[in-house]
Short mmCIF file of C-alpha atoms and ligand atoms in Angstrom, two decimals:
data_model
loop_
_atom_site.label_atom_id
_atom_site.label_comp_id
_atom_site.label_asym_id
_atom_site.label_seq_id
_atom_site.Cartn_x
_atom_site.Cartn_y
_atom_site.Cartn_z
CA MET A 1 0.00 0.00 0.00
CA ILE A 2 1.40 3.38 -1.04
CA GLU A 3 0.43 6.38 1.05
CA LEU A 4 1.06 10.04 0.31
CA VAL A 5 0.29 12.51 3.07
CA ASP A 6 0.54 16.14 1.97
CA ALA A 7 3.42 15.10 -0.27
CA THR A 8 4.83 18.21 -1.90
CA VAL A 9 7.74 18.69 -4.30
CA THR A 10 9.47 22.02 -4.79
CA ALA A 11 12.60 22.94 -6.72
CA TYR A 12 14.67 26.02 -7.36
CA GLY A 13 13.40 28.07 -10.26
CA PRO A 14 15.09 30.89 -12.18
CA PRO A 15 16.51 33.76 -10.09
CA ASP A 16 14.18 36.68 -9.43
CA GLY A 17 14.95 40.27 -10.46
CA ARG A 18 17.33 40.67 -7.49
CA GLY A 19 19.28 37.53 -8.32
CA ARG A 20 17.69 35.50 -5.51
CA ALA A 21 16.76 31.90 -6.25
CA SER A 22 13.02 31.39 -6.60
CA VAL A 23 11.16 28.27 -5.54
CA VAL A 24 8.72 26.52 -7.86
CA THR A 25 6.19 23.93 -6.81
CA LEU A 26 6.30 20.84 -9.04
CA LEU A 27 3.70 18.93 -7.00
CA HIS A 28 1.27 20.68 -4.68
CA PRO A 29 0.35 18.91 -1.41
CA THR A 30 -1.07 15.54 -2.39
CA THR A 31 -2.75 13.05 -0.09
CA CYS A 32 -3.90 9.65 -1.31
CA THR A 33 -3.69 5.95 -0.54
CA LEU A 34 -2.87 3.81 -3.56
CA GLY A 35 -3.97 0.24 -3.02
CA GLU A 36 -5.52 -0.77 -6.34
CA ARG A 37 -3.65 -3.26 -8.53
CA ARG A 38 -3.70 -1.11 -11.65
CA ILE A 39 -3.29 2.63 -11.36
CA ALA A 40 -2.76 4.98 -14.31
CA VAL A 41 -1.43 8.52 -14.14
CA VAL A 42 -2.29 10.80 -17.07
CA GLY A 43 -1.80 14.47 -17.81
CA ALA A 44 -0.19 16.97 -20.15
CA ASN A 45 3.54 17.15 -20.85
CA GLY A 46 5.20 18.93 -17.96
CA SER A 47 2.17 18.54 -15.67
CA GLY A 48 4.07 16.61 -12.97
CA LYS A 49 3.39 12.92 -13.72
CA SER A 50 7.01 11.79 -13.59
CA THR A 51 7.55 13.84 -10.45
CA LEU A 52 4.64 12.04 -8.81
CA ALA A 53 5.83 8.63 -10.09
CA ARG A 54 9.38 9.21 -8.84
CA LEU A 55 8.08 10.06 -5.39
CA LEU A 56 6.73 6.54 -5.07
CA ASN A 57 10.13 4.87 -4.77
CA GLY A 58 12.14 7.75 -3.34
CA LEU A 59 13.81 8.82 -6.58
CA VAL A 60 12.30 12.21 -5.76
CA ARG A 61 12.07 13.16 -2.09
CA PRO A 62 9.08 15.07 -0.84
CA SER A 63 10.03 18.64 0.15
CA ALA A 64 7.18 18.43 2.67
CA GLY A 65 4.80 15.68 3.74
CA THR A 66 5.52 11.96 3.54
CA VAL A 67 5.40 9.03 1.15
CA THR A 68 5.33 5.51 2.56
CA VAL A 69 5.16 2.06 1.00
CA ASP A 70 3.83 -0.66 3.31
CA GLY A 71 4.71 1.65 6.19
CA LEU A 72 8.29 2.23 4.98
CA ASP A 73 9.23 5.85 4.50
CA THR A 74 10.76 6.62 1.09
CA VAL A 75 13.34 8.93 2.67
CA ARG A 76 14.17 7.14 5.94
CA ASP A 77 13.89 3.61 4.55
CA GLY A 78 14.88 4.39 0.95
CA ALA A 79 16.84 1.21 0.24
CA GLN A 80 14.04 -1.06 1.48
CA VAL A 81 11.45 0.91 -0.48
CA ARG A 82 13.48 0.60 -3.68
CA ARG A 83 13.72 -3.17 -3.18
CA ARG A 84 9.92 -3.29 -3.13
CA VAL A 85 9.15 -0.69 -5.74
CA GLY A 86 10.73 -1.24 -9.15
CA PHE A 87 10.92 1.80 -11.39
CA CYS A 88 11.05 1.83 -15.17
CA PHE A 89 12.16 5.12 -16.73
CA THR A 90 10.74 6.68 -19.88
CA ASP A 91 14.28 6.84 -21.22
CA PRO A 92 15.77 3.34 -20.95
CA ASP A 93 19.30 4.73 -21.25
CA ALA A 94 18.77 6.05 -17.73
CA GLN A 95 18.81 2.54 -16.31
CA LEU A 96 20.80 0.31 -18.66
CA VAL A 97 24.25 0.25 -17.14
CA LEU A 98 26.11 -2.79 -18.44
CA PRO A 99 27.53 -3.46 -21.94
CA THR A 100 25.15 -6.25 -22.98
CA PRO A 101 21.51 -7.21 -22.28
CA LEU A 102 22.64 -10.51 -20.75
CA GLU A 103 24.91 -8.79 -18.25
CA ASP A 104 22.31 -6.16 -17.48
CA VAL A 105 19.57 -8.65 -16.61
CA ALA A 106 22.07 -10.88 -14.75
CA LEU A 107 22.98 -7.84 -12.63
CA SER A 108 19.32 -7.40 -11.73
CA LEU A 109 19.26 -11.02 -10.54
CA ARG A 110 22.17 -10.56 -8.13
CA ARG A 111 19.91 -10.43 -5.08
CA LEU A 112 18.60 -13.91 -5.77
CA ASP A 113 21.07 -16.39 -4.40
CA LEU A 114 21.87 -18.18 -7.67
CA ALA A 115 25.01 -19.91 -8.92
CA PRO A 116 26.59 -17.96 -11.83
CA ALA A 117 25.49 -20.51 -14.46
CA ASP A 118 21.90 -20.50 -13.13
CA ARG A 119 21.89 -16.73 -13.10
CA THR A 120 22.96 -16.62 -16.74
CA ARG A 121 20.34 -19.23 -17.69
CA ARG A 122 17.65 -17.28 -15.85
CA ALA A 123 18.75 -14.05 -17.53
CA ARG A 124 18.48 -15.70 -20.96
CA GLU A 125 14.97 -16.97 -20.11
CA ILE A 126 13.89 -13.47 -19.12
CA LEU A 127 15.37 -11.98 -22.29
CA ALA A 128 13.49 -14.58 -24.36
CA ARG A 129 10.23 -13.60 -22.65
CA PHE A 130 10.80 -10.07 -23.91
CA GLY A 131 11.72 -11.13 -27.45
CA LEU A 132 15.39 -10.34 -26.89
CA ALA A 133 16.88 -13.85 -26.95
CA ASP A 134 19.00 -13.14 -30.03
CA ARG A 135 20.11 -9.75 -28.66
CA ALA A 136 21.59 -11.17 -25.45
CA GLU A 137 25.19 -10.39 -26.34
CA VAL A 138 24.68 -7.46 -28.69
CA PRO A 139 26.06 -4.17 -27.29
CA VAL A 140 23.23 -2.32 -25.50
CA HIS A 141 23.99 0.87 -27.44
CA ALA A 142 23.27 -1.02 -30.69
CA LEU A 143 19.70 -1.94 -29.63
CA SER A 144 16.76 -0.05 -31.09
CA GLY A 145 14.85 2.34 -28.81
CA GLY A 146 12.04 -0.17 -28.41
CA GLN A 147 14.42 -3.03 -27.67
CA LYS A 148 16.08 -0.90 -24.99
CA GLN A 149 12.72 -0.18 -23.42
CA LEU A 150 11.87 -3.88 -23.35
CA LEU A 151 15.26 -4.62 -21.82
CA ALA A 152 14.77 -1.98 -19.13
CA LEU A 153 11.41 -3.52 -18.23
CA ALA A 154 12.94 -7.02 -18.23
CA GLY A 155 15.68 -5.84 -15.86
CA VAL A 156 13.26 -4.27 -13.41
CA LEU A 157 10.91 -7.27 -13.36
CA ALA A 158 13.90 -9.57 -12.81
CA THR A 159 14.31 -7.95 -9.38
CA GLU A 160 10.81 -9.26 -8.49
CA PRO A 161 9.45 -6.03 -7.01
CA THR A 162 6.08 -6.02 -5.24
CA VAL A 163 5.14 -2.76 -6.93
CA LEU A 164 6.12 -1.71 -10.44
CA VAL A 165 6.11 1.98 -11.33
CA CYS A 166 6.47 2.54 -15.09
CA ASP A 167 6.93 5.94 -16.61
CA GLU A 168 5.47 5.64 -20.12
CA PRO A 169 6.56 2.02 -20.66
CA THR A 170 5.19 1.68 -24.19
CA THR A 171 6.05 5.08 -25.64
CA LEU A 172 8.86 3.79 -27.87
CA LEU A 173 7.30 0.48 -28.86
CA ASP A 174 5.74 -0.53 -32.15
CA LEU A 175 2.17 -1.83 -32.11
CA ARG A 176 3.18 -5.48 -31.79
CA TRP A 177 5.52 -4.96 -28.85
CA LYS A 178 3.21 -2.42 -27.27
CA ARG A 179 0.54 -5.15 -27.19
CA VAL A 180 3.03 -7.60 -25.71
CA VAL A 181 4.03 -5.16 -22.96
CA ASP A 182 0.42 -4.11 -22.32
CA GLN A 183 -0.58 -7.75 -21.88
CA LEU A 184 2.44 -8.42 -19.74
CA LEU A 185 1.70 -5.46 -17.45
CA ASP A 186 -2.00 -6.37 -17.32
CA GLY A 187 -1.10 -9.93 -16.31
CA LEU A 188 1.44 -9.16 -13.57
CA ASP A 189 0.65 -10.18 -10.00
CA GLN A 190 2.30 -7.01 -8.76
CA GLN A 191 0.66 -3.67 -8.23
CA VAL A 192 1.42 -1.53 -11.30
CA VAL A 193 1.41 2.26 -11.35
CA GLN A 194 1.74 3.38 -14.94
CA VAL A 195 2.29 6.90 -16.22
CA THR A 196 0.86 6.91 -19.70
CA HIS A 197 -0.38 8.94 -22.64
CA ASP A 198 -2.20 5.82 -23.86
CA LEU A 199 -5.83 6.40 -22.98
CA ASP A 200 -6.81 2.78 -23.69
CA ALA A 201 -4.28 1.66 -21.08
CA ALA A 202 -5.64 4.28 -18.67
CA ALA A 203 -9.20 3.12 -19.26
CA ARG A 204 -8.20 -0.46 -18.33
CA ALA A 205 -6.84 0.65 -14.94
CA ASP A 206 -8.74 0.31 -11.67
CA ARG A 207 -8.05 3.93 -10.81
CA VAL A 208 -6.85 6.97 -12.74
CA LEU A 209 -5.06 10.03 -11.43
CA VAL A 210 -5.12 13.10 -13.66
CA VAL A 211 -2.31 15.58 -13.04
CA ASP A 212 -2.59 19.17 -14.19
CA ASP A 213 -0.08 21.90 -13.45
CA GLY A 214 1.37 20.05 -10.44
CA ARG A 215 -1.97 19.06 -8.92
CA VAL A 216 -3.94 15.82 -8.89
CA VAL A 217 -7.21 17.15 -10.28
CA HIS A 218 -8.99 13.80 -10.61
CA ASP A 219 -8.48 10.65 -8.58
CA GLY A 220 -10.83 7.75 -9.10
CA ASP A 221 -12.96 6.27 -11.81
CA PRO A 222 -10.98 5.63 -15.06
CA ARG A 223 -13.75 6.69 -17.45
CA THR A 224 -14.30 10.02 -15.74
CA GLY A 225 -10.54 10.47 -15.43
CA VAL A 226 -9.95 9.94 -19.14
CA GLU A 227 -12.80 12.35 -19.95
CA ARG A 228 -11.28 14.93 -17.61
CA TYR A 229 -7.89 14.56 -19.28
CA VAL A 230 -9.37 14.86 -22.79
CA SER A 231 -11.33 17.93 -21.75
CA LEU A 232 -8.17 19.52 -20.26
CA MET A 233 -6.30 18.86 -23.49
CA THR A 234 -9.03 20.17 -25.75
CA SER A 235 -9.84 23.23 -23.64
CA GLY A 236 -6.20 24.30 -23.90
CA SER A 237 -5.86 24.69 -20.14
CA GLY A 238 -3.23 21.89 -19.88
CA ARG A 239 0.37 23.11 -19.94
N1 ATP B 1 14.51 19.17 -10.59
C1 ATP B 1 13.72 20.04 -11.20
N2 ATP B 1 13.95 21.37 -11.11
C2 ATP B 1 13.14 22.26 -11.72
N3 ATP B 1 12.06 21.91 -12.45
C3 ATP B 1 11.80 20.60 -12.59
C4 ATP B 1 12.60 19.60 -11.97
N4 ATP B 1 12.08 18.39 -12.29
C5 ATP B 1 11.00 18.64 -13.05
N5 ATP B 1 10.83 19.96 -13.24
C6 ATP B 1 9.73 20.60 -13.98
O1 ATP B 1 8.52 20.19 -13.38
C7 ATP B 1 7.52 20.05 -14.37
C8 ATP B 1 6.92 18.66 -14.30
O2 ATP B 1 7.89 17.74 -14.77
P1 ATP B 1 7.54 16.18 -14.97
O3 ATP B 1 8.76 15.55 -15.52
O4 ATP B 1 7.00 15.65 -13.70
O5 ATP B 1 6.38 16.28 -16.06
P2 ATP B 1 5.60 15.11 -16.82
O6 ATP B 1 4.15 15.30 -16.54
O7 ATP B 1 6.21 13.80 -16.52
O8 ATP B 1 5.84 15.50 -18.36
P3 ATP B 1 6.07 14.57 -19.68
O9 ATP B 1 4.73 14.07 -20.12
O10 ATP B 1 6.65 15.53 -20.66
O11 ATP B 1 7.04 13.49 -19.32
C9 ATP B 1 8.18 20.39 -15.70
O12 ATP B 1 7.89 21.72 -16.02
C10 ATP B 1 9.66 20.19 -15.42
O13 ATP B 1 10.44 21.01 -16.25
MG1 MG B 2 7.32 12.45 -17.64
#
């Protein structure tokens, strides 16, 4: 269970006329308890979706208020929270650290107490599940954008998190692989919080949060949430 209590994110903005740093609010005080299995976060570019998503595993710290996961505080108990909450970035380059897909997924498996040969076998199985069996030893930088995104997702799921937070997991994928990832995410046992511009994916969620200008302006029913988002986009009030 994820709980936000008055969680607020501020950052330094451009200096004011007197050269003093200004403070901008990226997320206004937000209170909610996220227990549903499938939660979608939608909103305009720059509205604060990634900021909200990153709060959930401590990648962004609240400037005020608290964020807890199963009672663990994302600031005080950051390492434990990150073991529970896997995070998949929009830009896979942000999380692919080793030269080849095989090494990258094997690194994710390090917490499981496996012999090296078993770890490699398991990593190959995971890569195959994501259609990357024949890319296992290709340099990561040579993968296509979509292949990198699949690899990033494979690496995060290999850590067996109890919650998966994905920031636009299908943005770079072609229709075939988007369907594969959609079905995979839909079928996971874990709780999934997905930031998305895909309104069909949002409509399939149990709960939708709509973010506008750093505020959660809708929290609840997916159909109403999608309608609210569409109306924000068409009224021109979204950023
Ligand atoms: N560390 C920071 N310092 C200053 N401004 C920031 C910082 N991080 C994010 N912002 C700003 O906060 C706003 C919200 O950013 P965020 O990445 O959460 O938006 P988003 O809804 O995920 O957008 P997109 O759909 O484009 O990914 C943006 O205007 C962004 O430039
Ligand atoms: Mg974003």
